[in-house]
PDB file of C-alpha atoms in Angstrom:
ATOM      1  CA  GLY V1129     161.992  49.129  58.421  1.00 79.00           C
ATOM      2  CA  ASN V1130     159.088  49.704  61.263  1.00 84.00           C
ATOM      3  CA  SER V1131     157.792  53.628  61.415  1.00 89.00           C
ATOM      4  CA  VAL V1132     155.377  55.610  63.208  1.00 93.00           C
ATOM      5  CA  THR V1133     153.699  58.831  61.260  1.00 94.00           C
ATOM      6  CA  GLN V1134     151.646  61.568  63.272  1.00 95.00           C
ATOM      7  CA  MET V1135     150.015  64.427  62.058  1.00 89.00           C
ATOM      8  CA  GLU V1136     151.944  67.046  62.031  1.00 87.00           C
ATOM      9  CA  GLY V1137     151.564  70.292  64.188  1.00 88.00           C
ATOM     10  CA  PRO V1138     151.256  72.406  66.279  1.00 95.00           C
ATOM     11  CA  VAL V1139     147.516  71.655  66.243  1.00 96.00           C
ATOM     12  CA  THR V1140     146.062  74.601  67.899  1.00 97.00           C
ATOM     13  CA  LEU V1141     142.709  74.423  69.871  1.00 97.00           C
ATOM     14  CA  SER V1142     140.196  76.263  72.234  1.00 97.00           C
ATOM     15  CA  GLU V1143     139.480  74.888  75.952  1.00 97.00           C
ATOM     16  CA  GLU V1144     136.490  72.298  76.039  1.00 97.00           C
ATOM     17  CA  ALA V1145     137.176  71.750  71.824  1.00 98.00           C
ATOM     18  CA  PHE V1146     137.286  67.782  71.054  1.00 98.00           C
ATOM     19  CA  LEU V1147     140.633  66.810  69.848  1.00 97.00           C
ATOM     20  CA  THR V1148     142.047  63.863  67.404  1.00 97.00           C
ATOM     21  CA  ILE V1149     145.721  63.539  66.860  1.00 97.00           C
ATOM     22  CA  ASN V1150     146.384  60.743  63.770  1.00 96.00           C
ATOM     23  CA  CYS V1151     148.231  57.754  64.373  1.00 96.00           C
ATOM     24  CA  THR V1152     149.587  55.366  62.300  1.00 96.00           C
ATOM     25  CA  TYR V1153     151.922  52.526  62.142  1.00 93.00           C
ATOM     26  CA  THR V1154     153.789  49.771  60.183  1.00 87.00           C
ATOM     27  CA  ALA V1155     151.817  47.489  59.413  1.00 73.00           C
ATOM     28  CA  THR V1156     154.159  44.305  61.028  1.00 79.00           C
ATOM     29  CA  GLY V1157     153.406  41.843  62.839  1.00 81.00           C
ATOM     30  CA  TYR V1158     151.226  42.299  65.727  1.00 86.00           C
ATOM     31  CA  PRO V1159     152.642  45.674  67.235  1.00 91.00           C
ATOM     32  CA  SER V1160     151.417  46.570  71.432  1.00 93.00           C
ATOM     33  CA  LEU V1161     150.705  50.910  70.633  1.00 95.00           C
ATOM     34  CA  PHE V1162     151.651  53.474  73.156  1.00 97.00           C
ATOM     35  CA  TRP V1163     150.869  56.711  73.906  1.00 98.00           C
ATOM     36  CA  TYR V1164     153.262  58.846  75.763  1.00 98.00           C
ATOM     37  CA  VAL V1165     153.018  62.631  77.009  1.00 98.00           C
ATOM     38  CA  GLN V1166     155.845  65.113  77.050  1.00 97.00           C
ATOM     39  CA  TYR V1167     155.073  68.484  79.061  1.00 94.00           C
ATOM     40  CA  PRO V1168     157.807  70.992  78.531  1.00 90.00           C
ATOM     41  CA  GLY V1169     161.181  70.219  79.818  1.00 86.00           C
ATOM     42  CA  GLU V1170     159.907  67.134  81.294  1.00 89.00           C
ATOM     43  CA  GLY V1171     160.562  63.333  80.349  1.00 91.00           C
ATOM     44  CA  LEU V1172     157.447  61.431  79.121  1.00 96.00           C
ATOM     45  CA  GLN V1173     154.857  59.924  80.380  1.00 96.00           C
ATOM     46  CA  LEU V1174     152.893  56.794  79.920  1.00 97.00           C
ATOM     47  CA  LEU V1175     149.365  58.215  78.285  1.00 98.00           C
ATOM     48  CA  LEU V1176     147.552  54.770  77.232  1.00 98.00           C
ATOM     49  CA  LYS V1177     148.133  51.784  75.655  1.00 97.00           C
ATOM     50  CA  ALA V1178     146.278  48.713  73.894  1.00 97.00           C
ATOM     51  CA  THR V1179     147.912  45.416  73.327  1.00 93.00           C
ATOM     52  CA  LYS V1180     145.652  43.564  70.817  1.00 92.00           C
ATOM     53  CA  ALA V1181     143.567  44.537  67.555  1.00 93.00           C
ATOM     54  CA  ASP V1182     139.753  46.661  69.201  1.00 96.00           C
ATOM     55  CA  ASP V1183     141.622  46.985  72.305  1.00 97.00           C
ATOM     56  CA  LYS V1184     140.578  50.510  73.786  1.00 97.00           C
ATOM     57  CA  GLY V1185     143.186  52.418  76.600  1.00 97.00           C
ATOM     58  CA  SER V1186     141.712  55.217  78.089  1.00 98.00           C
ATOM     59  CA  ASN V1187     143.579  57.370  80.847  1.00 97.00           C
ATOM     60  CA  LYS V1188     142.418  60.777  82.417  1.00 95.00           C
ATOM     61  CA  GLY V1189     139.760  61.745  79.244  1.00 97.00           C
ATOM     62  CA  PHE V1190     142.467  60.130  77.043  1.00 98.00           C
ATOM     63  CA  GLU V1191     140.918  57.728  74.070  1.00 98.00           C
ATOM     64  CA  ALA V1192     143.049  55.733  71.364  1.00 98.00           C
ATOM     65  CA  THR V1193     141.303  52.042  69.944  1.00 98.00           C
ATOM     66  CA  TYR V1194     143.757  49.817  67.917  1.00 97.00           C
ATOM     67  CA  ARG V1195     142.494  49.427  64.683  1.00 96.00           C
ATOM     68  CA  LYS V1196     144.359  46.935  63.119  1.00 93.00           C
ATOM     69  CA  GLU V1197     142.527  47.035  59.392  1.00 93.00           C
ATOM     70  CA  THR V1198     143.916  50.683  59.583  1.00 94.00           C
ATOM     71  CA  THR V1199     147.349  50.124  61.165  1.00 94.00           C
ATOM     72  CA  SER V1200     145.593  53.515  63.475  1.00 96.00           C
ATOM     73  CA  PHE V1201     145.042  54.463  67.141  1.00 97.00           C
ATOM     74  CA  HIS V1202     143.988  57.564  66.885  1.00 97.00           C
ATOM     75  CA  LEU V1203     144.273  59.531  70.128  1.00 98.00           C
ATOM     76  CA  GLU V1204     141.268  61.616  70.562  1.00 98.00           C
ATOM     77  CA  LYS V1205     139.633  64.176  74.139  1.00 98.00           C
ATOM     78  CA  GLY V1206     136.231  64.840  73.972  1.00 97.00           C
ATOM     79  CA  SER V1207     136.760  67.934  75.688  1.00 96.00           C
ATOM     80  CA  VAL V1208     140.787  68.990  76.127  1.00 97.00           C
ATOM     81  CA  GLN V1209     141.613  72.265  79.022  1.00 97.00           C
ATOM     82  CA  VAL V1210     144.651  74.600  78.318  1.00 97.00           C
ATOM     83  CA  SER V1211     146.420  72.131  80.695  1.00 96.00           C
ATOM     84  CA  ASP V1212     146.655  69.418  78.459  1.00 97.00           C
ATOM     85  CA  SER V1213     149.151  71.819  75.953  1.00 97.00           C
ATOM     86  CA  ALA V1214     152.200  68.802  75.624  1.00 97.00           C
ATOM     87  CA  VAL V1215     153.884  67.024  72.743  1.00 97.00           C
ATOM     88  CA  TYR V1216     152.027  63.653  72.219  1.00 98.00           C
ATOM     89  CA  PHE V1217     154.167  61.070  71.251  1.00 98.00           C
ATOM     90  CA  CYS V1218     152.507  57.276  69.472  1.00 96.00           C
ATOM     91  CA  ALA V1219     154.653  54.215  69.203  1.00 96.00           C
ATOM     92  CA  PRO V1220     154.334  51.491  68.526  1.00 94.00           C
ATOM     93  CA  ILE V1221     156.568  47.792  69.928  1.00 92.00           C
ATOM     94  CA  TYR V1222     156.788  44.906  68.262  1.00 84.00           C
ATOM     95  CA  ASN V1223     158.355  42.461  70.039  1.00 75.00           C
ATOM     96  CA  GLN V1224     158.107  42.718  73.931  1.00 60.00           C
ATOM     97  CA  GLY V1225     161.147  43.646  75.455  1.00 60.00           C
ATOM     98  CA  GLY V1226     162.276  45.347  71.905  1.00 81.00           C
ATOM     99  CA  LYS V1227     162.490  49.107  71.878  1.00 91.00           C
ATOM    100  CA  LEU V1228     159.630  51.657  71.273  1.00 94.00           C
ATOM    101  CA  ILE V1229     159.292  53.410  67.762  1.00 94.00           C
ATOM    102  CA  PHE V1230     158.518  57.135  68.065  1.00 94.00           C
ATOM    103  CA  GLY V1231     157.880  59.206  65.483  1.00 88.00           C
ATOM    104  CA  GLN V1232     158.070  63.864  65.775  1.00 91.00           C
ATOM    105  CA  GLY V1233     155.128  63.839  67.899  1.00 96.00           C
ATOM    106  CA  THR V1234     152.563  66.097  68.066  1.00 97.00           C
ATOM    107  CA  GLU V1235     152.787  69.201  69.743  1.00 97.00           C
ATOM    108  CA  LEU V1236     149.257  70.390  70.844  1.00 97.00           C
ATOM    109  CA  SER V1237     148.499  73.637  72.391  1.00 97.00           C
ATOM    110  CA  VAL V1238     145.261  74.854  73.954  1.00 97.00           C
ATOM    111  CA  LYS V1239     143.831  78.418  74.256  1.00 97.00           C
ATOM    112  CA  PRO V1240     141.599  79.613  77.054  1.00 95.00           C
TER     113      PRO V1240
ATOM    114  CA  GLU X 952     156.015  59.753  89.303  1.00 66.00           C
ATOM    115  CA  THR X 953     157.400  56.924  87.798  1.00 69.00           C
ATOM    116  CA  GLY X 954     159.708  55.741  90.488  1.00 89.00           C
ATOM    117  CA  VAL X 955     162.345  55.995  87.869  1.00 95.00           C
ATOM    118  CA  THR X 956     164.999  59.020  88.549  1.00 96.00           C
ATOM    119  CA  GLN X 957     168.273  59.851  86.194  1.00 97.00           C
ATOM    120  CA  SER X 958     171.262  62.224  87.354  1.00 96.00           C
ATOM    121  CA  PRO X 959     172.511  64.420  86.898  1.00 97.00           C
ATOM    122  CA  THR X 960     169.046  66.389  85.167  1.00 96.00           C
ATOM    123  CA  HIS X 961     171.723  68.979  83.117  1.00 97.00           C
ATOM    124  CA  LEU X 962     175.094  68.916  82.163  1.00 96.00           C
ATOM    125  CA  ILE X 963     177.548  71.103  80.112  1.00 98.00           C
ATOM    126  CA  LYS X 964     180.739  69.271  78.937  1.00 98.00           C
ATOM    127  CA  THR X 965     183.405  69.858  76.025  1.00 98.00           C
ATOM    128  CA  ARG X 966     183.897  68.149  72.588  1.00 98.00           C
ATOM    129  CA  GLY X 967     186.021  65.536  72.793  1.00 98.00           C
ATOM    130  CA  GLN X 968     185.161  64.452  76.477  1.00 98.00           C
ATOM    131  CA  GLN X 969     183.474  61.655  78.067  1.00 98.00           C
ATOM    132  CA  VAL X 970     180.153  62.124  79.707  1.00 98.00           C
ATOM    133  CA  THR X 971     178.660  59.067  82.492  1.00 98.00           C
ATOM    134  CA  LEU X 972     174.884  59.260  82.443  1.00 98.00           C
ATOM    135  CA  ARG X 973     172.871  57.245  85.083  1.00 98.00           C
ATOM    136  CA  CYS X 974     169.111  55.997  85.821  1.00 97.00           C
ATOM    137  CA  SER X 975     167.548  54.172  89.008  1.00 96.00           C
ATOM    138  CA  SER X 976     164.603  52.355  87.541  1.00 93.00           C
ATOM    139  CA  GLN X 977     161.364  51.524  88.733  1.00 90.00           C
ATOM    140  CA  SER X 978     161.233  48.736  91.831  1.00 88.00           C
ATOM    141  CA  GLY X 979     160.960  44.993  90.210  1.00 88.00           C
ATOM    142  CA  HIS X 980     161.664  46.143  86.825  1.00 91.00           C
ATOM    143  CA  ASN X 981     165.051  44.246  85.631  1.00 91.00           C
ATOM    144  CA  THR X 982     165.341  45.981  82.340  1.00 93.00           C
ATOM    145  CA  VAL X 983     166.465  49.755  81.118  1.00 96.00           C
ATOM    146  CA  SER X 984     166.298  51.095  77.684  1.00 96.00           C
ATOM    147  CA  TRP X 985     168.395  54.275  77.149  1.00 98.00           C
ATOM    148  CA  TYR X 986     167.056  57.245  74.104  1.00 98.00           C
ATOM    149  CA  GLN X 987     168.351  60.225  72.359  1.00 98.00           C
ATOM    150  CA  GLN X 988     166.143  63.345  71.870  1.00 97.00           C
ATOM    151  CA  ALA X 989     166.676  66.015  70.344  1.00 96.00           C
ATOM    152  CA  LEU X 990     165.312  68.998  70.348  1.00 93.00           C
ATOM    153  CA  GLY X 991     162.429  68.984  68.503  1.00 91.00           C
ATOM    154  CA  GLN X 992     162.560  65.538  67.647  1.00 93.00           C
ATOM    155  CA  GLY X 993     161.252  62.500  69.127  1.00 95.00           C
ATOM    156  CA  PRO X 994     163.075  59.599  71.212  1.00 96.00           C
ATOM    157  CA  GLN X 995     165.707  57.252  69.037  1.00 96.00           C
ATOM    158  CA  PHE X 996     166.158  53.776  70.880  1.00 96.00           C
ATOM    159  CA  ILE X 997     170.243  53.851  71.889  1.00 97.00           C
ATOM    160  CA  PHE X 998     170.167  50.615  73.600  1.00 96.00           C
ATOM    161  CA  GLN X 999     167.983  48.382  75.550  1.00 95.00           C
ATOM    162  CA  TYR X1000     169.563  46.240  78.951  1.00 95.00           C
ATOM    163  CA  TYR X1001     167.827  42.872  80.866  1.00 92.00           C
ATOM    164  CA  ARG X1002     169.529  41.079  83.718  1.00 90.00           C
ATOM    165  CA  GLU X1003     173.116  42.896  82.920  1.00 92.00           C
ATOM    166  CA  GLU X1004     172.858  42.172  79.267  1.00 93.00           C
ATOM    167  CA  GLU X1005     172.297  44.177  76.574  1.00 92.00           C
ATOM    168  CA  ASN X1006     169.158  43.043  74.444  1.00 91.00           C
ATOM    169  CA  GLY X1007     169.388  45.344  72.035  1.00 91.00           C
ATOM    170  CA  ARG X1008     170.714  48.163  70.357  1.00 93.00           C
ATOM    171  CA  GLY X1009     170.126  50.789  68.040  1.00 93.00           C
ATOM    172  CA  ASN X1010     171.449  52.529  65.324  1.00 93.00           C
ATOM    173  CA  PHE X1011     174.705  54.673  67.608  1.00 96.00           C
ATOM    174  CA  PRO X1012     177.933  54.282  67.304  1.00 97.00           C
ATOM    175  CA  PRO X1013     180.368  52.415  69.607  1.00 97.00           C
ATOM    176  CA  ARG X1014     181.300  55.038  71.741  1.00 98.00           C
ATOM    177  CA  PHE X1015     177.503  54.914  73.684  1.00 98.00           C
ATOM    178  CA  SER X1016     177.450  52.547  75.831  1.00 97.00           C
ATOM    179  CA  GLY X1017     175.890  51.106  78.737  1.00 96.00           C
ATOM    180  CA  LEU X1018     175.881  49.200  81.944  1.00 96.00           C
ATOM    181  CA  GLN X1019     173.774  47.874  83.734  1.00 96.00           C
ATOM    182  CA  PHE X1020     174.397  46.633  87.383  1.00 94.00           C
ATOM    183  CA  PRO X1021     172.940  43.581  89.518  1.00 93.00           C
ATOM    184  CA  ASN X1022     170.259  46.027  91.152  1.00 90.00           C
ATOM    185  CA  TYR X1023     169.297  46.988  87.897  1.00 92.00           C
ATOM    186  CA  SER X1024     170.280  50.253  87.715  1.00 94.00           C
ATOM    187  CA  SER X1025     171.989  51.606  84.604  1.00 97.00           C
ATOM    188  CA  GLU X1026     174.422  53.933  83.168  1.00 98.00           C
ATOM    189  CA  LEU X1027     175.259  55.444  79.887  1.00 98.00           C
ATOM    190  CA  ASN X1028     178.756  56.076  78.768  1.00 98.00           C
ATOM    191  CA  VAL X1029     179.644  58.039  76.082  1.00 98.00           C
ATOM    192  CA  ASN X1030     182.949  59.010  75.016  1.00 97.00           C
ATOM    193  CA  ALA X1031     184.606  61.559  72.597  1.00 98.00           C
ATOM    194  CA  LEU X1032     181.259  63.927  72.727  1.00 98.00           C
ATOM    195  CA  GLU X1033     180.231  65.478  69.721  1.00 98.00           C
ATOM    196  CA  LEU X1034     178.453  68.095  69.373  1.00 98.00           C
ATOM    197  CA  ASP X1035     175.677  66.450  67.767  1.00 97.00           C
ATOM    198  CA  ASP X1036     174.874  64.565  71.298  1.00 98.00           C
ATOM    199  CA  SER X1037     173.487  67.627  72.793  1.00 98.00           C
ATOM    200  CA  ALA X1038     170.253  65.909  73.241  1.00 97.00           C
ATOM    201  CA  LEU X1039     167.659  65.042  75.940  1.00 97.00           C
ATOM    202  CA  TYR X1040     168.853  61.357  77.625  1.00 98.00           C
ATOM    203  CA  LEU X1041     165.865  59.691  78.352  1.00 97.00           C
ATOM    204  CA  CYS X1042     166.053  56.173  80.302  1.00 97.00           C
ATOM    205  CA  ALA X1043     163.170  54.054  80.829  1.00 96.00           C
ATOM    206  CA  SER X1044     162.633  51.074  83.115  1.00 95.00           C
ATOM    207  CA  SER X1045     159.508  48.368  82.781  1.00 91.00           C
ATOM    208  CA  LEU X1046     159.572  44.705  83.945  1.00 86.00           C
ATOM    209  CA  ARG X1047     157.555  43.370  80.581  1.00 85.00           C
ATOM    210  CA  GLU X1048     156.649  46.141  77.809  1.00 87.00           C
ATOM    211  CA  THR X1049     155.526  49.501  79.229  1.00 92.00           C
ATOM    212  CA  GLN X1050     157.966  51.386  79.268  1.00 95.00           C
ATOM    213  CA  TYR X1051     158.208  53.791  82.419  1.00 95.00           C
ATOM    214  CA  PHE X1052     160.209  56.662  81.805  1.00 96.00           C
ATOM    215  CA  GLY X1053     162.362  59.279  83.649  1.00 96.00           C
ATOM    216  CA  PRO X1054     163.048  63.073  83.686  1.00 95.00           C
ATOM    217  CA  GLY X1055     165.935  62.884  81.639  1.00 96.00           C
ATOM    218  CA  THR X1056     169.368  64.313  81.779  1.00 97.00           C
ATOM    219  CA  ARG X1057     170.210  67.132  79.418  1.00 97.00           C
ATOM    220  CA  LEU X1058     173.274  67.314  77.923  1.00 98.00           C
ATOM    221  CA  LEU X1059     175.142  70.194  76.193  1.00 98.00           C
ATOM    222  CA  VAL X1060     177.742  69.695  73.932  1.00 98.00           C
ATOM    223  CA  LEU X1061     180.251  72.826  73.522  1.00 97.00           C
TER     224      LEU X1061
END
């Protein structure tokens, strides 16, 4: 079945460091791709999305580019803040109206 | 704020009991999806409702059932609760493919 793989956490960075969280997805079909963020004790918040190859999603300084040739959707941010500490989930959706497929998520911890 | 609300926020039940969780979708959204998130794991798809009909189901037993109402709000019912049902239950509403999540209901089964 379809699946997604994220880099294992926890990822620990100092404030203002550059962030990359790797995400690869199964190459079946042409999914839309999403990043969600979950702060402690909360639900999931949509961070950004991309619906076709070479699209770049961006929000709050985070960016991710839909790379069909490498089946990847890596999340990047140029300068992280303590408030970015959370768990990040990459999730493809393979048909409109279908289910999101989640991996285990990547925990990010940013130290002052 | 997504406009998706869930109730209750927390719930404690004992093994064998039944539970009903509720979700109000964002205004204008006609689709609700339910997910189970065990501690330290990613969410797992339970099922989806579109215009009051089940529109897909994940690998969950029949004791997990649901409803969607004409106003597109939804319920998740779980019968014969087991200890492993302890989790955060998330609902998400959507109009097209982008799903917006509520804050979740944390269920503890003792």
